[in-house]
Amino acid sequence: MNILLLGNGLIGSHLRDALLMRGHQVRLLSRHAKAHPECEVIQGDFAALQNAADWLPLLDDIDIVINTVGVFAESAGQSFTALHLAAPQALFAACEASKVKKVIHLSALGAAADSPTAYWRSKGLGDAALMQSKLNWSIVRPSLIYAPDGLSSRAFCSLASLPLLPDLQGVRDVQPVHLHDVLALLIKLIEQPIAQQQIINAVGPQAMPLTTWWQQLRQGMGLGRAITLPVAACLQNIAAKSALLPLFQPDSLTMLRAGNCSDAAPFSAILGRAPQAAAPVNGIARDALLGWLLPLLKLSMALVWLGTAAVCLWAWPRADSYQLLAGVGIPEVWQPLLFYGSVAMDSLFGLLCLLDLLGVQTRSWRLQWLMVLAYSIIIAIKLPQFLWHPFGPLLKNIPIMALLLMLDLLSVSEQKPKS
């Protein structure tokens, strides 16, 4: 079949590959999709196609349209109204004019015009626009999707790998669904004569408390059960407003409290089997653990550098610092310059660590490693008493250098997974 696939995110990219493997002809519209040898790729902004006439050239010779476009948070030029309502309305009108055989529209479980969040409301309005059309349509409303290579799924796995799990009070049950089941559903809707004009809630096999799902993620990663700590709703609100945890913004917290469950029987009937568990199978916990250990290590290095600068500048006697510089062989006239230069360098490295923690790859780990190595060599030669000190102040630089080397190597290999 000739298929127009809209969107190249987590679901769109996997669906594209599945359709090509099954011999379908795919025309892909996406803002950022790269050229593909087996499908026609059109670089375009979905949100900019606000009139039916804009869509007609894209629908030439198309049998089925699949819309997977959606955003969870608005940004410049990517509003809920444009992406979830205005552009889909224009698309559906063009599909009617072009005699498209089938439209499959990806929405979200909980979508409705009277939902408590703007995301759900915009999705509900888009669904309503399609339901008012005369098209042969299917609306798929997946629950929270687990995908091994998904950005949010990796974040959830990292959270689940913590030794102490938060038990969010007031949050209702979730029913996460595996990406493979969502893809299987979409393939069946494309290839089989399934009932027209229907809404399908794609959900996992059972509803469960959020902490239970996290424990399942732990089990799938080969980790034991974790202790849970109740977190009151007021503390959740503070954390959500602070924007420290991307997974728990005010809207996502609102949706968790509203609930995200449905009867799995209709979904199972179409699949021809029960949905699979939304958790890793024989997974490895390393990546999940690094998800929170790496930020912790970066923060610890920032504290080392900034703490050292603060101690040198305010806590440690200045005369003693100059005496140490004299012991290294620095002339008295140069000691203030070297002292303040060292404080400035430590402060700079601390700030670079914080920037890297915030997602700005400064690539300063190797420079920090070289600086610690230089400090260690000079002190070992000029001030050997610190090398043989019972507290081991100089020997402690060995694990610090190993840590900096690890951070440097991992920063080079980091790749951003799909959302």
PDB file of N, CA and C in Angstrom, residues 1-7 11-28 36 38-39 64-68 104 182-192:
ATOM      1  N   MET A   1       0.834  -1.200   0.000  1.00  0.00           N
ATOM      2  CA  MET A   1       0.000   0.000   0.000  1.00  0.00           C
ATOM      3  C   MET A   1       0.874   1.258   0.000  1.00  0.00           C
ATOM      4  N   ASN A   2       0.329   2.334  -0.507  1.00  0.00           N
ATOM      5  CA  ASN A   2       1.005   3.623  -0.492  1.00  0.00           C
ATOM      6  C   ASN A   2       0.568   4.374   0.778  1.00  0.00           C
ATOM      7  N   ILE A   3       1.520   4.651   1.630  1.00  0.00           N
ATOM      8  CA  ILE A   3       1.214   5.189   2.953  1.00  0.00           C
ATOM      9  C   ILE A   3       1.915   6.525   3.145  1.00  0.00           C
ATOM     10  N   LEU A   4       1.157   7.511   3.628  1.00  0.00           N
ATOM     11  CA  LEU A   4       1.741   8.774   4.058  1.00  0.00           C
ATOM     12  C   LEU A   4       1.897   8.705   5.567  1.00  0.00           C
ATOM     13  N   LEU A   5       3.125   8.709   6.034  1.00  0.00           N
ATOM     14  CA  LEU A   5       3.427   8.628   7.463  1.00  0.00           C
ATOM     15  C   LEU A   5       3.867  10.005   7.938  1.00  0.00           C
ATOM     16  N   LEU A   6       3.194  10.508   8.939  1.00  0.00           N
ATOM     17  CA  LEU A   6       3.471  11.834   9.467  1.00  0.00           C
ATOM     18  C   LEU A   6       4.149  11.709  10.825  1.00  0.00           C
ATOM     19  N   GLY A   7       5.377  12.213  10.919  1.00  0.00           N
ATOM     20  CA  GLY A   7       6.117  12.156  12.168  1.00  0.00           C
ATOM     21  C   GLY A   7       7.195  11.094  12.143  1.00  0.00           C
ATOM     22  N   ILE A  11       7.514   6.525  17.819  1.00  0.00           N
ATOM     23  CA  ILE A  11       6.613   5.603  17.144  1.00  0.00           C
ATOM     24  C   ILE A  11       6.774   5.698  15.632  1.00  0.00           C
ATOM     25  N   GLY A  12       6.865   6.922  15.109  1.00  0.00           N
ATOM     26  CA  GLY A  12       6.960   7.091  13.663  1.00  0.00           C
ATOM     27  C   GLY A  12       8.168   6.404  13.061  1.00  0.00           C
ATOM     28  N   SER A  13       9.330   6.527  13.695  1.00  0.00           N
ATOM     29  CA  SER A  13      10.540   5.927  13.140  1.00  0.00           C
ATOM     30  C   SER A  13      10.477   4.401  13.171  1.00  0.00           C
ATOM     31  N   HIS A  14       9.971   3.840  14.261  1.00  0.00           N
ATOM     32  CA  HIS A  14       9.848   2.379  14.333  1.00  0.00           C
ATOM     33  C   HIS A  14       8.790   1.869  13.355  1.00  0.00           C
ATOM     34  N   LEU A  15       7.703   2.609  13.231  1.00  0.00           N
ATOM     35  CA  LEU A  15       6.651   2.190  12.311  1.00  0.00           C
ATOM     36  C   LEU A  15       7.140   2.264  10.869  1.00  0.00           C
ATOM     37  N   ARG A  16       7.894   3.286  10.541  1.00  0.00           N
ATOM     38  CA  ARG A  16       8.463   3.386   9.181  1.00  0.00           C
ATOM     39  C   ARG A  16       9.265   2.142   8.837  1.00  0.00           C
ATOM     40  N   ASP A  17      10.152   1.736   9.746  1.00  0.00           N
ATOM     41  CA  ASP A  17      10.983   0.558   9.476  1.00  0.00           C
ATOM     42  C   ASP A  17      10.140  -0.703   9.337  1.00  0.00           C
ATOM     43  N   ALA A  18       9.107  -0.830  10.180  1.00  0.00           N
ATOM     44  CA  ALA A  18       8.248  -2.021  10.110  1.00  0.00           C
ATOM     45  C   ALA A  18       7.478  -2.057   8.797  1.00  0.00           C
ATOM     46  N   LEU A  19       6.986  -0.908   8.354  1.00  0.00           N
ATOM     47  CA  LEU A  19       6.220  -0.865   7.100  1.00  0.00           C
ATOM     48  C   LEU A  19       7.107  -1.192   5.901  1.00  0.00           C
ATOM     49  N   LEU A  20       8.309  -0.663   5.897  1.00  0.00           N
ATOM     50  CA  LEU A  20       9.226  -0.947   4.784  1.00  0.00           C
ATOM     51  C   LEU A  20       9.592  -2.422   4.734  1.00  0.00           C
ATOM     52  N   MET A  21       9.782  -3.034   5.906  1.00  0.00           N
ATOM     53  CA  MET A  21      10.107  -4.454   5.949  1.00  0.00           C
ATOM     54  C   MET A  21       8.960  -5.310   5.412  1.00  0.00           C
ATOM     55  N   ARG A  22       7.749  -4.805   5.513  1.00  0.00           N
ATOM     56  CA  ARG A  22       6.569  -5.555   5.047  1.00  0.00           C
ATOM     57  C   ARG A  22       6.195  -5.204   3.614  1.00  0.00           C
ATOM     58  N   GLY A  23       7.029  -4.431   2.940  1.00  0.00           N
ATOM     59  CA  GLY A  23       6.845  -4.173   1.514  1.00  0.00           C
ATOM     60  C   GLY A  23       5.953  -3.007   1.167  1.00  0.00           C
ATOM     61  N   HIS A  24       5.591  -2.166   2.112  1.00  0.00           N
ATOM     62  CA  HIS A  24       4.736  -1.017   1.819  1.00  0.00           C
ATOM     63  C   HIS A  24       5.564   0.135   1.245  1.00  0.00           C
ATOM     64  N   GLN A  25       4.917   0.981   0.486  1.00  0.00           N
ATOM     65  CA  GLN A  25       5.538   2.192  -0.041  1.00  0.00           C
ATOM     66  C   GLN A  25       5.247   3.335   0.924  1.00  0.00           C
ATOM     67  N   VAL A  26       6.303   3.933   1.469  1.00  0.00           N
ATOM     68  CA  VAL A  26       6.133   4.925   2.523  1.00  0.00           C
ATOM     69  C   VAL A  26       6.605   6.293   2.047  1.00  0.00           C
ATOM     70  N   ARG A  27       5.752   7.275   2.252  1.00  0.00           N
ATOM     71  CA  ARG A  27       6.105   8.681   2.054  1.00  0.00           C
ATOM     72  C   ARG A  27       6.111   9.313   3.444  1.00  0.00           C
ATOM     73  N   LEU A  28       7.244   9.835   3.863  1.00  0.00           N
ATOM     74  CA  LEU A  28       7.416  10.323   5.228  1.00  0.00           C
ATOM     75  C   LEU A  28       7.532  11.835   5.241  1.00  0.00           C
ATOM     76  N   HIS A  36      16.268   8.609   3.235  1.00  0.00           N
ATOM     77  CA  HIS A  36      16.205   7.166   3.452  1.00  0.00           C
ATOM     78  C   HIS A  36      16.172   6.471   2.093  1.00  0.00           C
ATOM     79  N   GLU A  38      14.908   3.747   1.094  1.00  0.00           N
ATOM     80  CA  GLU A  38      13.753   2.918   0.760  1.00  0.00           C
ATOM     81  C   GLU A  38      12.427   3.650   0.834  1.00  0.00           C
ATOM     82  N   CYS A  39      12.423   4.902   1.274  1.00  0.00           N
ATOM     83  CA  CYS A  39      11.155   5.625   1.321  1.00  0.00           C
ATOM     84  C   CYS A  39      11.351   7.059   0.870  1.00  0.00           C
ATOM     85  N   ILE A  64      -3.378   5.220   2.549  1.00  0.00           N
ATOM     86  CA  ILE A  64      -3.567   5.311   3.997  1.00  0.00           C
ATOM     87  C   ILE A  64      -2.712   6.445   4.550  1.00  0.00           C
ATOM     88  N   VAL A  65      -3.278   7.207   5.470  1.00  0.00           N
ATOM     89  CA  VAL A  65      -2.547   8.258   6.176  1.00  0.00           C
ATOM     90  C   VAL A  65      -2.429   7.861   7.641  1.00  0.00           C
ATOM     91  N   ILE A  66      -1.218   7.957   8.175  1.00  0.00           N
ATOM     92  CA  ILE A  66      -0.977   7.644   9.590  1.00  0.00           C
ATOM     93  C   ILE A  66      -0.350   8.866  10.236  1.00  0.00           C
ATOM     94  N   ASN A  67      -1.031   9.419  11.209  1.00  0.00           N
ATOM     95  CA  ASN A  67      -0.545  10.618  11.884  1.00  0.00           C
ATOM     96  C   ASN A  67      -0.005  10.252  13.261  1.00  0.00           C
ATOM     97  N   THR A  68       1.313  10.359  13.433  1.00  0.00           N
ATOM     98  CA  THR A  68       1.935  10.100  14.740  1.00  0.00           C
ATOM     99  C   THR A  68       2.513  11.368  15.359  1.00  0.00           C
ATOM    100  N   ILE A 104      -5.377   6.721  10.145  1.00  0.00           N
ATOM    101  CA  ILE A 104      -5.059   6.218  11.480  1.00  0.00           C
ATOM    102  C   ILE A 104      -4.408   7.363  12.248  1.00  0.00           C
ATOM    103  N   VAL A 182       2.007  -1.541  20.519  1.00  0.00           N
ATOM    104  CA  VAL A 182       1.443  -0.411  19.779  1.00  0.00           C
ATOM    105  C   VAL A 182       1.740  -0.558  18.291  1.00  0.00           C
ATOM    106  N   LEU A 183       2.953  -0.951  17.950  1.00  0.00           N
ATOM    107  CA  LEU A 183       3.319  -1.157  16.547  1.00  0.00           C
ATOM    108  C   LEU A 183       2.519  -2.304  15.940  1.00  0.00           C
ATOM    109  N   ALA A 184       2.341  -3.382  16.701  1.00  0.00           N
ATOM    110  CA  ALA A 184       1.553  -4.517  16.202  1.00  0.00           C
ATOM    111  C   ALA A 184       0.122  -4.096  15.915  1.00  0.00           C
ATOM    112  N   LEU A 185      -0.435  -3.250  16.779  1.00  0.00           N
ATOM    113  CA  LEU A 185      -1.795  -2.746  16.555  1.00  0.00           C
ATOM    114  C   LEU A 185      -1.861  -1.915  15.278  1.00  0.00           C
ATOM    115  N   LEU A 186      -0.923  -1.014  15.098  1.00  0.00           N
ATOM    116  CA  LEU A 186      -0.930  -0.150  13.915  1.00  0.00           C
ATOM    117  C   LEU A 186      -0.789  -0.972  12.636  1.00  0.00           C
ATOM    118  N   ILE A 187       0.053  -1.980  12.657  1.00  0.00           N
ATOM    119  CA  ILE A 187       0.210  -2.845  11.479  1.00  0.00           C
ATOM    120  C   ILE A 187      -1.100  -3.551  11.156  1.00  0.00           C
ATOM    121  N   LYS A 188      -1.782  -4.043  12.180  1.00  0.00           N
ATOM    122  CA  LYS A 188      -3.059  -4.723  11.948  1.00  0.00           C
ATOM    123  C   LYS A 188      -4.103  -3.757  11.391  1.00  0.00           C
ATOM    124  N   LEU A 189      -4.134  -2.541  11.901  1.00  0.00           N
ATOM    125  CA  LEU A 189      -5.086  -1.560  11.397  1.00  0.00           C
ATOM    126  C   LEU A 189      -4.804  -1.225   9.935  1.00  0.00           C
ATOM    127  N   ILE A 190      -3.553  -1.275   9.542  1.00  0.00           N
ATOM    128  CA  ILE A 190      -3.173  -0.973   8.160  1.00  0.00           C
ATOM    129  C   ILE A 190      -3.509  -2.121   7.228  1.00  0.00           C
ATOM    130  N   GLU A 191      -3.236  -3.327   7.639  1.00  0.00           N
ATOM    131  CA  GLU A 191      -3.273  -4.476   6.723  1.00  0.00           C
ATOM    132  C   GLU A 191      -4.542  -5.310   6.804  1.00  0.00           C
ATOM    133  N   GLN A 192      -5.317  -5.158   7.858  1.00  0.00           N
ATOM    134  CA  GLN A 192      -6.487  -6.028   8.015  1.00  0.00           C
ATOM    135  C   GLN A 192      -7.776  -5.219   8.020  1.00  0.00           C
TER     136      GLN A 192
END
